XYZ file of N, CA and C in Angstrom:
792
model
N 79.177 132.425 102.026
C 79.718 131.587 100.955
C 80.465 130.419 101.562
N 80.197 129.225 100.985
C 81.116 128.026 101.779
C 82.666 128.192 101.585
N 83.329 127.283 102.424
C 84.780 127.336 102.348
C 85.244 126.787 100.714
N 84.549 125.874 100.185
C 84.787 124.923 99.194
C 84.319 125.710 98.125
N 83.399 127.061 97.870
C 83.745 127.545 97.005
C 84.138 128.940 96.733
N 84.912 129.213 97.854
C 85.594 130.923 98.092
C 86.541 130.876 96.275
N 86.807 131.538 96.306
C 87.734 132.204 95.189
C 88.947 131.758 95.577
N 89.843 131.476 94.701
C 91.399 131.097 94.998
C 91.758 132.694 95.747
N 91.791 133.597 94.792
C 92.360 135.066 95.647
C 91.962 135.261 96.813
N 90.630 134.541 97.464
C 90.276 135.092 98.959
C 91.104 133.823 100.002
N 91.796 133.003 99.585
C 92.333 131.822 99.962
C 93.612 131.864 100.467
N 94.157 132.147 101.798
C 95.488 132.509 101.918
C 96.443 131.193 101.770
N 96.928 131.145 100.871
C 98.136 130.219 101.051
C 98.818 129.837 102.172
N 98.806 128.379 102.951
C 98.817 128.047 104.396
C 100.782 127.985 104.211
N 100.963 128.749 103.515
C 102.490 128.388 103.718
C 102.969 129.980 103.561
N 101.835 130.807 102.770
C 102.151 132.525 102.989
C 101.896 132.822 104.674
N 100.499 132.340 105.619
C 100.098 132.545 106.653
C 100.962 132.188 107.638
N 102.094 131.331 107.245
C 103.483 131.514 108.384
C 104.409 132.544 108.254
N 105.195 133.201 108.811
C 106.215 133.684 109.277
C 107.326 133.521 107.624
N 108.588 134.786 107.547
C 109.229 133.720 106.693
C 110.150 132.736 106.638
N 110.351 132.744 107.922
C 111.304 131.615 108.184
C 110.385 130.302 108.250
N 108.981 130.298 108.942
C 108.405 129.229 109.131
C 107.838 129.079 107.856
N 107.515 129.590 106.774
C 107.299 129.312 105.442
C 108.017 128.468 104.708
N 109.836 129.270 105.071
C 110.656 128.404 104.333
C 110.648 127.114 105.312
N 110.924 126.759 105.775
C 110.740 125.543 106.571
C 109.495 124.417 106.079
N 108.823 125.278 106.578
C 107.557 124.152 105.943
C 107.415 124.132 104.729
N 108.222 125.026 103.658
C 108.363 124.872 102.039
C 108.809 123.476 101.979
N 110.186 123.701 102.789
C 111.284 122.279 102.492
C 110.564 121.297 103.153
N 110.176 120.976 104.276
C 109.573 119.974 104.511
C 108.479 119.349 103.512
N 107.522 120.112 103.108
C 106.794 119.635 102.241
C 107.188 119.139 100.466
N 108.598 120.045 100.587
C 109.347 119.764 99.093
C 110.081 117.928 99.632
N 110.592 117.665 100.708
C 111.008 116.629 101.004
C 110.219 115.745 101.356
N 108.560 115.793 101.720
C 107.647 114.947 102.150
C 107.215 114.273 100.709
N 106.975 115.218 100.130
C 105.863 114.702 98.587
C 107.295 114.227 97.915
N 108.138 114.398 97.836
C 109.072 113.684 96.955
C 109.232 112.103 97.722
N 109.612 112.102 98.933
C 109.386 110.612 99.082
C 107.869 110.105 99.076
N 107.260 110.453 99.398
C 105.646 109.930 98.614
C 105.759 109.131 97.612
N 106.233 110.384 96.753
C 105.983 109.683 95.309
C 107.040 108.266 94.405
N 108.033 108.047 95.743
C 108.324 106.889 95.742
C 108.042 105.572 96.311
N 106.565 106.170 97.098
C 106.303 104.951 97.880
C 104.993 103.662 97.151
N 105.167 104.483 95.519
C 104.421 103.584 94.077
C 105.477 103.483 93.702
N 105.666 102.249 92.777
C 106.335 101.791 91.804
C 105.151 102.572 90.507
N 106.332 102.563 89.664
C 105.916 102.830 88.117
C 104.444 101.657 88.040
N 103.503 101.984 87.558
C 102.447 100.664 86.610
C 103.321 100.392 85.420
N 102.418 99.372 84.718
C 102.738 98.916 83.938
C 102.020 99.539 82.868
N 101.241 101.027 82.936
C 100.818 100.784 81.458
C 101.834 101.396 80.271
N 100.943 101.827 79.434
C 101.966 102.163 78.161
C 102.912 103.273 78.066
N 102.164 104.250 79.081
C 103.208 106.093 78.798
C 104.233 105.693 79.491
N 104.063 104.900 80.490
C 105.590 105.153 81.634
C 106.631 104.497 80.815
N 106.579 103.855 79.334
C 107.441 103.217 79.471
C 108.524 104.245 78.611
N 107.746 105.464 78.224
C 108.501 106.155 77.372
C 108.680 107.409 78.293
N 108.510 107.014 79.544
C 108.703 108.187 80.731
C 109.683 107.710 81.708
N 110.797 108.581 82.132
C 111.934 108.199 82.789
C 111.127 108.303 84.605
N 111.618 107.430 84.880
C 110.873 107.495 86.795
C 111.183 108.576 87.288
N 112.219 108.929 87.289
C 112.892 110.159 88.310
C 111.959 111.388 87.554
N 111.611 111.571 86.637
C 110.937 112.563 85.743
C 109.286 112.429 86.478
N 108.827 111.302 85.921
C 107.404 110.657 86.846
C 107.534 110.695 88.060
N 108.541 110.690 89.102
C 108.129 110.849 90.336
C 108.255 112.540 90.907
N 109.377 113.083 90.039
C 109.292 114.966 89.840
C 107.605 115.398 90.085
N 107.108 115.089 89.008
C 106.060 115.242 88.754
C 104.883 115.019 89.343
N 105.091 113.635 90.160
C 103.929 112.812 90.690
C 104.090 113.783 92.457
N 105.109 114.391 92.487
C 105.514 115.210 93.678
C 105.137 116.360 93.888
N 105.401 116.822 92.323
C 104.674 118.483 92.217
C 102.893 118.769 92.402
N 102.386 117.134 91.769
C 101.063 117.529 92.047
C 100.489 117.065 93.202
N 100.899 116.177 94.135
C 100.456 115.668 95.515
C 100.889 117.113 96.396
N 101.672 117.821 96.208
C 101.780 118.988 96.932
C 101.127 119.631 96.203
N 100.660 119.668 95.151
C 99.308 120.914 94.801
C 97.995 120.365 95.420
N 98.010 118.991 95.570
C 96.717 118.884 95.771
C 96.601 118.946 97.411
N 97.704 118.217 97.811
C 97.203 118.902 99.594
C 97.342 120.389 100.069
N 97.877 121.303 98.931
C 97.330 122.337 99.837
C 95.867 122.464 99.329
N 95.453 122.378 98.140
C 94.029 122.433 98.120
C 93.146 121.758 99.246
N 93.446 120.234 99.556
C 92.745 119.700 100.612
C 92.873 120.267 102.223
N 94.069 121.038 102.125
C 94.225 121.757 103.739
C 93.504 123.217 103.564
N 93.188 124.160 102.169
C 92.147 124.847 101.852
C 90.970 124.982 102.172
N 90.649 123.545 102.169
C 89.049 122.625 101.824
C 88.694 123.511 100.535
N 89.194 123.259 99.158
C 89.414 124.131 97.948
C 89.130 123.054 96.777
N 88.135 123.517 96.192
C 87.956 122.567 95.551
C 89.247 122.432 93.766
N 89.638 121.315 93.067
C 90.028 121.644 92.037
C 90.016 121.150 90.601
N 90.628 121.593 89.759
C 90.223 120.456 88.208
C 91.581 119.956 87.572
N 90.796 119.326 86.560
C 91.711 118.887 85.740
C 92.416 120.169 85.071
N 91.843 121.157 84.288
C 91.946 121.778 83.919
C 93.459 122.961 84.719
N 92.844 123.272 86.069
C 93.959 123.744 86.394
C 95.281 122.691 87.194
N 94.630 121.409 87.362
C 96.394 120.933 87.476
C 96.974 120.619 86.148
N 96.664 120.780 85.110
C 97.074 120.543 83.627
C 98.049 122.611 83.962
N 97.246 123.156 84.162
C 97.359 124.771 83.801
C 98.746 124.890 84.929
N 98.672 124.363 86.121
C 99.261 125.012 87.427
C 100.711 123.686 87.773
N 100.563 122.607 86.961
C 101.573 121.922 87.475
C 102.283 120.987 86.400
N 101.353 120.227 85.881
C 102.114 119.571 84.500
C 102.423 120.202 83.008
N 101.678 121.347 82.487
C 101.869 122.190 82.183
C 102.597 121.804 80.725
N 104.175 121.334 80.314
C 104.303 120.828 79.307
C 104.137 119.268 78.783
N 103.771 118.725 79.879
C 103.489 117.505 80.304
C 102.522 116.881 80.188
N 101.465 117.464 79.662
C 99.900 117.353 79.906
C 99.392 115.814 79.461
N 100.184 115.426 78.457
C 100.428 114.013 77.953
C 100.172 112.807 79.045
N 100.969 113.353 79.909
C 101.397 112.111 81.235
C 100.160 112.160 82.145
N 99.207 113.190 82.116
C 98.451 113.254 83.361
C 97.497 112.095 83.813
N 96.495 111.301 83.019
C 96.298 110.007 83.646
C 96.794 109.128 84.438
N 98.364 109.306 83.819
C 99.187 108.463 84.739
C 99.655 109.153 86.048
N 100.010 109.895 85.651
C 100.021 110.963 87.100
C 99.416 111.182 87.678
N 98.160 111.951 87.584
C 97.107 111.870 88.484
C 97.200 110.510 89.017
N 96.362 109.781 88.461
C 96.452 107.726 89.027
C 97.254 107.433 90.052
N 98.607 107.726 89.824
C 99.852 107.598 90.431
C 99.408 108.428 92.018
N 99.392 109.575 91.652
C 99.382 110.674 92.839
C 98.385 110.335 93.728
N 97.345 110.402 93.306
C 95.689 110.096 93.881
C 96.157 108.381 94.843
N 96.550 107.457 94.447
C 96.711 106.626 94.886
C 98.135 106.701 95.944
N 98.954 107.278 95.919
C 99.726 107.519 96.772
C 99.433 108.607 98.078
N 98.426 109.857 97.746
C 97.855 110.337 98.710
C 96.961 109.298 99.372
N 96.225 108.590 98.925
C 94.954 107.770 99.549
C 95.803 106.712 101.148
N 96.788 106.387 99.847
C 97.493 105.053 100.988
C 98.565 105.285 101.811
N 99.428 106.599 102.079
C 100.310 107.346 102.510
C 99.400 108.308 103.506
N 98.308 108.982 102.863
C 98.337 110.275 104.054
C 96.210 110.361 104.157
N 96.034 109.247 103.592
C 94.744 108.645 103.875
C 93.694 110.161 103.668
N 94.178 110.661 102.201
C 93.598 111.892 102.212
C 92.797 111.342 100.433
N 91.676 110.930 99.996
C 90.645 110.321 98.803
C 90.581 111.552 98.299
N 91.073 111.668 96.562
C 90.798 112.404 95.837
C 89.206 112.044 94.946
N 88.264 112.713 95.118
C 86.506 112.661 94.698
C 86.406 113.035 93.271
N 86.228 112.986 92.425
C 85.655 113.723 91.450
C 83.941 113.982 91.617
N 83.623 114.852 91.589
C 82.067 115.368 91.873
C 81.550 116.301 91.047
N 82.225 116.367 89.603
C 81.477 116.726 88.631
C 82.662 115.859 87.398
N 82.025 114.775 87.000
C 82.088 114.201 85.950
C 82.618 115.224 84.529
N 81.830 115.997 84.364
C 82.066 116.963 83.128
C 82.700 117.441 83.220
N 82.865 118.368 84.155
C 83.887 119.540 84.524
C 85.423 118.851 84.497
N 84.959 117.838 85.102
C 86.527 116.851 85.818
C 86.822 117.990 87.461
N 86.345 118.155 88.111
C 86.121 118.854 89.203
C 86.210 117.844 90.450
N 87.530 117.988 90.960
C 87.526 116.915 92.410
C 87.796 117.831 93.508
N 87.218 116.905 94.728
C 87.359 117.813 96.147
C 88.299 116.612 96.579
N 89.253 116.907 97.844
C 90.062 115.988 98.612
C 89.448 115.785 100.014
N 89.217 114.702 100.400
C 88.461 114.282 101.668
C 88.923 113.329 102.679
N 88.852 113.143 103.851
C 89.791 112.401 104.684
C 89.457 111.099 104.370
N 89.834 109.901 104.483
C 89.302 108.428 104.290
C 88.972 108.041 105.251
N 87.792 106.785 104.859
C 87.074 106.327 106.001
C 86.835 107.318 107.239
N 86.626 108.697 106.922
C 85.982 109.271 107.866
C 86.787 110.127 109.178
N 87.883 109.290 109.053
C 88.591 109.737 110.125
C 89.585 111.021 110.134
N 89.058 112.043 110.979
C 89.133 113.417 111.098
C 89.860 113.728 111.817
N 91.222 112.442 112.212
C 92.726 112.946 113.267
C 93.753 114.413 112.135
N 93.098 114.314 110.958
C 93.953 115.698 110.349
C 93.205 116.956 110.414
N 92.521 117.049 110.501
C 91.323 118.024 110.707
C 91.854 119.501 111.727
N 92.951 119.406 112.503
C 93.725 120.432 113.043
C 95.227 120.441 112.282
N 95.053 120.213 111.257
C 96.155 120.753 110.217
C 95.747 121.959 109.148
N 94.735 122.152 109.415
C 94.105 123.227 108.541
C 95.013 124.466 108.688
N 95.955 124.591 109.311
C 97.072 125.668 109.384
C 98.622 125.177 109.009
N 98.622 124.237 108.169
C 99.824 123.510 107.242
C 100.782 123.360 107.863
N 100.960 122.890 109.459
C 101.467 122.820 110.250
C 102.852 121.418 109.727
N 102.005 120.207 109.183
C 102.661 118.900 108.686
C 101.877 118.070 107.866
N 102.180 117.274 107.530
C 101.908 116.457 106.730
C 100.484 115.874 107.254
N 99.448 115.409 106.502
C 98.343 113.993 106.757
C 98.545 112.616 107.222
N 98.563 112.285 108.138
C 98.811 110.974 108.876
C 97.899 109.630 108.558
N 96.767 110.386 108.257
C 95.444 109.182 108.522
C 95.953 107.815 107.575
N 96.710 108.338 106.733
C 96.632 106.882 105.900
C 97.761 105.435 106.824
N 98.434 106.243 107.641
C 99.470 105.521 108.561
C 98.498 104.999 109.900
N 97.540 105.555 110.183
C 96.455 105.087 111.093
C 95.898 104.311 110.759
N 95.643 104.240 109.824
C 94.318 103.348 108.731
C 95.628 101.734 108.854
N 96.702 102.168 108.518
C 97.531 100.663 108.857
C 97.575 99.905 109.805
N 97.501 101.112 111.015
C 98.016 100.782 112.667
C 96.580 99.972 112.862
N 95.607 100.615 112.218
C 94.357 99.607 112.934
C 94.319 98.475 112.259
N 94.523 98.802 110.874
C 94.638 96.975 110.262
C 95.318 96.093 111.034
N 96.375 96.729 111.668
C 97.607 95.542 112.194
C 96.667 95.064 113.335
N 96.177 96.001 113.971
C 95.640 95.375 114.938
C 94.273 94.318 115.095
N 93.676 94.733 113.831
C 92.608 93.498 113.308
C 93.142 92.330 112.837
N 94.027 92.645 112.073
C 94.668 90.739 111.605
C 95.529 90.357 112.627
N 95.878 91.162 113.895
C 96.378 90.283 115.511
C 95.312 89.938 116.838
N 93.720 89.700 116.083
C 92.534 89.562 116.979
C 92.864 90.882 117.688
N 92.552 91.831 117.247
C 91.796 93.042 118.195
C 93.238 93.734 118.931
N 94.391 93.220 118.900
C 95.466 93.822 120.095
C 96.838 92.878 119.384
N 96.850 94.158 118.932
C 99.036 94.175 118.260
C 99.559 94.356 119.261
N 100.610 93.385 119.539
C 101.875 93.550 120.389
C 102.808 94.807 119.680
N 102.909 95.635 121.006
C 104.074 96.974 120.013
C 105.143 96.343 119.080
N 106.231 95.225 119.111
C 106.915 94.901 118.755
C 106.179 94.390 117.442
N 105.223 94.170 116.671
C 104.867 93.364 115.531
C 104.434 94.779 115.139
N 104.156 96.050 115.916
C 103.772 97.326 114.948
C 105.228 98.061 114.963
N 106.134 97.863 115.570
C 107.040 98.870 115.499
C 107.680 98.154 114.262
N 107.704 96.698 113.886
C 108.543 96.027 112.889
C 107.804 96.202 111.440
N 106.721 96.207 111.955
C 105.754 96.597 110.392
C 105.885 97.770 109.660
N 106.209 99.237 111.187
C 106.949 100.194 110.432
C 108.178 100.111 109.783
N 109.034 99.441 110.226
C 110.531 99.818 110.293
C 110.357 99.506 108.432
N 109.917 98.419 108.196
C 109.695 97.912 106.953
C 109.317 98.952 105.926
N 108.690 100.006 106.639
C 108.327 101.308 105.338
C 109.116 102.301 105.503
N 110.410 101.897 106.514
C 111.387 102.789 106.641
C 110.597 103.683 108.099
N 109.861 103.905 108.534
C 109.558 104.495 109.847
C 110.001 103.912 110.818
N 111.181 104.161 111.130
C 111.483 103.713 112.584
C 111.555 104.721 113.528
N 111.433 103.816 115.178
C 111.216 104.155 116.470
C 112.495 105.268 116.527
N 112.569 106.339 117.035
C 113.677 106.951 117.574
C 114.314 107.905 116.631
N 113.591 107.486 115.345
C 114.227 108.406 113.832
C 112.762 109.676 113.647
N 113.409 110.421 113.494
C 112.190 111.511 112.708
C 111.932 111.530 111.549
N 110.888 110.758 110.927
C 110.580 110.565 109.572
C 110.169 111.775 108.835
N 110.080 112.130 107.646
C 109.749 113.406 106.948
C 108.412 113.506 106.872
N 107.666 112.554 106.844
C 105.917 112.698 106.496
C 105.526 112.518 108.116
N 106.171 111.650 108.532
C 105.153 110.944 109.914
C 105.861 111.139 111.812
N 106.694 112.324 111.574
C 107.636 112.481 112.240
C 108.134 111.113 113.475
N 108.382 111.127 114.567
C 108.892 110.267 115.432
C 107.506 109.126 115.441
N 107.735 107.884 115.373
C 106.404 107.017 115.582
C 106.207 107.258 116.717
N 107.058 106.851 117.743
C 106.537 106.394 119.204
C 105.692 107.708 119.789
N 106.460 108.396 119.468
C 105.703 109.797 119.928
C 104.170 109.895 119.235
N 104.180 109.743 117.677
C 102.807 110.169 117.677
C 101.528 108.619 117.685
N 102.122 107.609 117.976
C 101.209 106.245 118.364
C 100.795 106.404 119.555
N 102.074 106.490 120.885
C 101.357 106.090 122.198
C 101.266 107.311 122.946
N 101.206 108.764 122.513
C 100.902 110.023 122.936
C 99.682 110.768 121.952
N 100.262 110.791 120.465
C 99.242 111.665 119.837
C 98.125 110.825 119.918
N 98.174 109.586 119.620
C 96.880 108.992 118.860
C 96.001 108.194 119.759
N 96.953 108.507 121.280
C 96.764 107.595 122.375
C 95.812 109.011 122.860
N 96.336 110.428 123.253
C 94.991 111.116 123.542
C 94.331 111.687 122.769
N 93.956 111.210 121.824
C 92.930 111.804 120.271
C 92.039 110.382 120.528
N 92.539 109.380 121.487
C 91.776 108.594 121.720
C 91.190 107.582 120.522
N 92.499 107.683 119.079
C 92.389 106.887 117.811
C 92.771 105.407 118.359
N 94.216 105.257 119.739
C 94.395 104.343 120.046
C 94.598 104.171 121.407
N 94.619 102.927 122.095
C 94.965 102.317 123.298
C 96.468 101.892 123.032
N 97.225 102.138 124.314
C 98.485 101.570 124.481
C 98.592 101.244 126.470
N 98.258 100.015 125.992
C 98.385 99.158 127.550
C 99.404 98.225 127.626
N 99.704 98.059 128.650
C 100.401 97.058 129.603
C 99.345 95.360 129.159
N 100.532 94.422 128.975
C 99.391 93.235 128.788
C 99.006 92.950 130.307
N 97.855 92.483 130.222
C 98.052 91.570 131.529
C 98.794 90.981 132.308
N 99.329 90.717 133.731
C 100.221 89.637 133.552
C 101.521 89.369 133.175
N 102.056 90.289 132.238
C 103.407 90.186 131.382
C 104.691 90.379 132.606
N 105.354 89.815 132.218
C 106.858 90.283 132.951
C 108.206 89.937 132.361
N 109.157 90.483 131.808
C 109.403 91.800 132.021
C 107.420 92.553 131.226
N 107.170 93.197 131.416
C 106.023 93.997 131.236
C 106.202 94.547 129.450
N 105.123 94.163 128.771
C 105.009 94.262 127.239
C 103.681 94.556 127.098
N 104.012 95.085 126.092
C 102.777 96.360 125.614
C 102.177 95.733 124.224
N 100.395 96.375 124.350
C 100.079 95.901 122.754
C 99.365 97.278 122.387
N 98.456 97.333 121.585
C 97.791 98.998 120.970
C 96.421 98.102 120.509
N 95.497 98.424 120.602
C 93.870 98.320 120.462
C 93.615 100.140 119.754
N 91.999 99.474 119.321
C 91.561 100.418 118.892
C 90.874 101.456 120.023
N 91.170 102.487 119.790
C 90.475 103.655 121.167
C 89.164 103.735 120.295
N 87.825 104.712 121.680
C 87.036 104.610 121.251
C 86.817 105.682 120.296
N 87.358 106.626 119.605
C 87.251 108.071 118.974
C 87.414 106.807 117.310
N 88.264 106.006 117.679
C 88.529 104.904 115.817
C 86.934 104.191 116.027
N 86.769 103.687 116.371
C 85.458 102.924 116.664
C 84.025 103.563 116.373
N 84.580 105.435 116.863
C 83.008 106.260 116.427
C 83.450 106.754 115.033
N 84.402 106.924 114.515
C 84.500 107.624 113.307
C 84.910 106.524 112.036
N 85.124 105.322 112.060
C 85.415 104.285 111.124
C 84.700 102.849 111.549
N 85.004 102.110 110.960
C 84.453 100.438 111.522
C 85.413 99.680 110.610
N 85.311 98.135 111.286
C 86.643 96.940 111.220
C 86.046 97.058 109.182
N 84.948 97.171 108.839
C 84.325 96.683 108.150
C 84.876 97.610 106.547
N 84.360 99.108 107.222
C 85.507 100.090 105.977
C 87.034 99.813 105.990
N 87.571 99.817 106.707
C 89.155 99.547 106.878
C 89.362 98.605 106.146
N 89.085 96.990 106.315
C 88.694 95.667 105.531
C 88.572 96.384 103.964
N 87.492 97.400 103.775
C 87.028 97.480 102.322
C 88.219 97.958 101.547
N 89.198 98.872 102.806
C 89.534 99.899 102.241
C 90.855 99.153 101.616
N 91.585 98.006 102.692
C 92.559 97.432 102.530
C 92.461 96.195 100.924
N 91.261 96.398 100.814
C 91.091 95.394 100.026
C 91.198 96.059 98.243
N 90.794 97.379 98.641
C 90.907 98.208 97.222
C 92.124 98.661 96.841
N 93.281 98.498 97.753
C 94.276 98.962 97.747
C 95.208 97.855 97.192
N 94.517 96.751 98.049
C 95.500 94.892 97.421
C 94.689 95.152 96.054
N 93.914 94.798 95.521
C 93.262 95.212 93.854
C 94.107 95.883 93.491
N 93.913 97.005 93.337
C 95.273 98.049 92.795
C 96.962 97.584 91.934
N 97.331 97.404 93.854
C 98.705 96.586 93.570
C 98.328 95.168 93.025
N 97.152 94.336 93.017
C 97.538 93.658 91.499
C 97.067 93.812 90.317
N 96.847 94.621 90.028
C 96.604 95.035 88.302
C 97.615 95.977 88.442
N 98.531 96.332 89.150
C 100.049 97.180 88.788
C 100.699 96.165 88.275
N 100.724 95.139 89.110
C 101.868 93.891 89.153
C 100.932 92.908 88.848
N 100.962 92.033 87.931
C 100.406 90.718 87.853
C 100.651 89.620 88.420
N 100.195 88.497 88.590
C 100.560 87.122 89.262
C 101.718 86.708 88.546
N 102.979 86.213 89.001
C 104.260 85.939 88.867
C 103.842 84.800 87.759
N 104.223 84.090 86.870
C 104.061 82.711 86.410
C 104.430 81.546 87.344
N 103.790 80.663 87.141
C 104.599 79.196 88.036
C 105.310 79.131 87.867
N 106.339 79.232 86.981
C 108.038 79.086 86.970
C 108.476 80.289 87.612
N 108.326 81.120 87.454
C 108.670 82.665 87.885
C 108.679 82.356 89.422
N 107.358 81.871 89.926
C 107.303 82.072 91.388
C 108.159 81.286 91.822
N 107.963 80.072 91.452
C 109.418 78.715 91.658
C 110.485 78.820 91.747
N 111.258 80.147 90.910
C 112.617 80.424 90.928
C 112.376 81.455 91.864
N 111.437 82.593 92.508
C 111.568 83.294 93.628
C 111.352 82.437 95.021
N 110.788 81.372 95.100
C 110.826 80.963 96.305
C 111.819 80.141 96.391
N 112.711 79.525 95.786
C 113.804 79.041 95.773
C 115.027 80.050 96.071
N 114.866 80.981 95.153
C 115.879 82.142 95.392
C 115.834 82.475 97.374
N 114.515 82.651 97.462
C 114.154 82.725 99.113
C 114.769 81.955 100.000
């Protein structure tokens, strides 16, 4: 029988299969990961949120991004039906927006694409993006999904011709709050997992420039990003994501923008 359609009961819960101390641990971590997630969307603009308090919508938008990655660390398939049954529950009202919300914050945070693959049913599987299979030894709920923070690191390095200076990627993090030397809740220490993890998973290069003195470093793509993605999906991917954020947010008016770049 495949993994994707075992029975929930034959399915050990990757947070029962630890220890109980390492359970509770990785409870809280994951209770503290998906809650900042679900602040890393702003509210949309459509009609339910406006009669929905944020802190309530992001409760929520938290409870189901942690239902749905343990399903995706499962490889488990799931529905509408039971995240209506298993998580929103009196809520059922909000779920378009929630789901929407969630699905799009897993995609661009932990680069993990929620599928729907039966239309009728409303039946979705969770799948890595653009291909890239650096989470693929988390299947024991060890931490969080990274790929969607990879999927950035290589953009940066395509809109700097092929090779980011560390200093223009360490500042691009700091900006999402990941900084050098801090242990983040989703993405733990950067430096550690850029120019060690991702440097021998062979996702990236971290060299010495040429020439440099005092001696400065940039990050290229390794060849393991090159066999499992291309400049070309990344591009697509970055581009569905700018779409998104503008039909959240619309184009400012000409006066509007006039008084923000002045304000600037």
């Amino acid at each position: 029988m495949s993994e994707l359609s075992k029975p929930k009961e034959d399915l050990q819960d990757p947070v029962e299969a630890q220890g109980p101390m390492e359970a509770q641990l990785l409870e809280a971590e994951e209770d503290e990961a998906t809650s900042h997630l679900a602040s890393y969307l702003p509210a949309s603009s459509s009609a339910p949120l406006e009669t929905l308090p944020q802190e309530i919508l992001n409760e929520m938008m938290a409870n189901l991004m942690k239902f749905l990655l343990l399903s995706y660390r499962a490889k488990e398939l799931t529905s509408q039906a039971e995240m209506l049954k298993k998580v929103l529950r009196d809520n059922q009202e909000h779920f378009p927006v929630v789901f929407r919300q969630a699905s799009h914050c897993l995609e661009l945070v932990c680069g993990v694409e929620v599928k729907e693959v039966d239309p009728r049913e409303h039946i979705y599987i969770m799948v890595p993006n653009l291909g890239l299979t650096c989470d693929v030894m988390l299947s024991s709920g060890q931490s969080m999904p990274k790929a969607g923070l990879l999927v950035l690191i290589l953009s940066l390095i395509m809109q700097n011709g092929d090779r980011a200076p560390e200093e223009k990627v360490w500042g691009a993090l700091s900006r999402l709050g990941v900084c050098v030397g801090s242990v983040h809740c989703v993405f733990g220490e950067p430096r550690t997992l850029l120019t060690h993890v991702w440097v021998q998973e062979g996702y990236l290069e971290y060299r010495q420039v040429p020439y440099s003195y005092p001696a400065r470093y940039e990050f290229l793509w390794g060849p393991r990003a090159y066999a499992e993605t291309s400049k070309r999906e990344v591009m697509a991917f970055l581009l569905r994501i700018k779409e998104r954020a503008s039909r959240a947010f619309p184009p400012l008016s000409a006066e509007a923008a006039r008084e923000e770049d002045e304000a600037a």
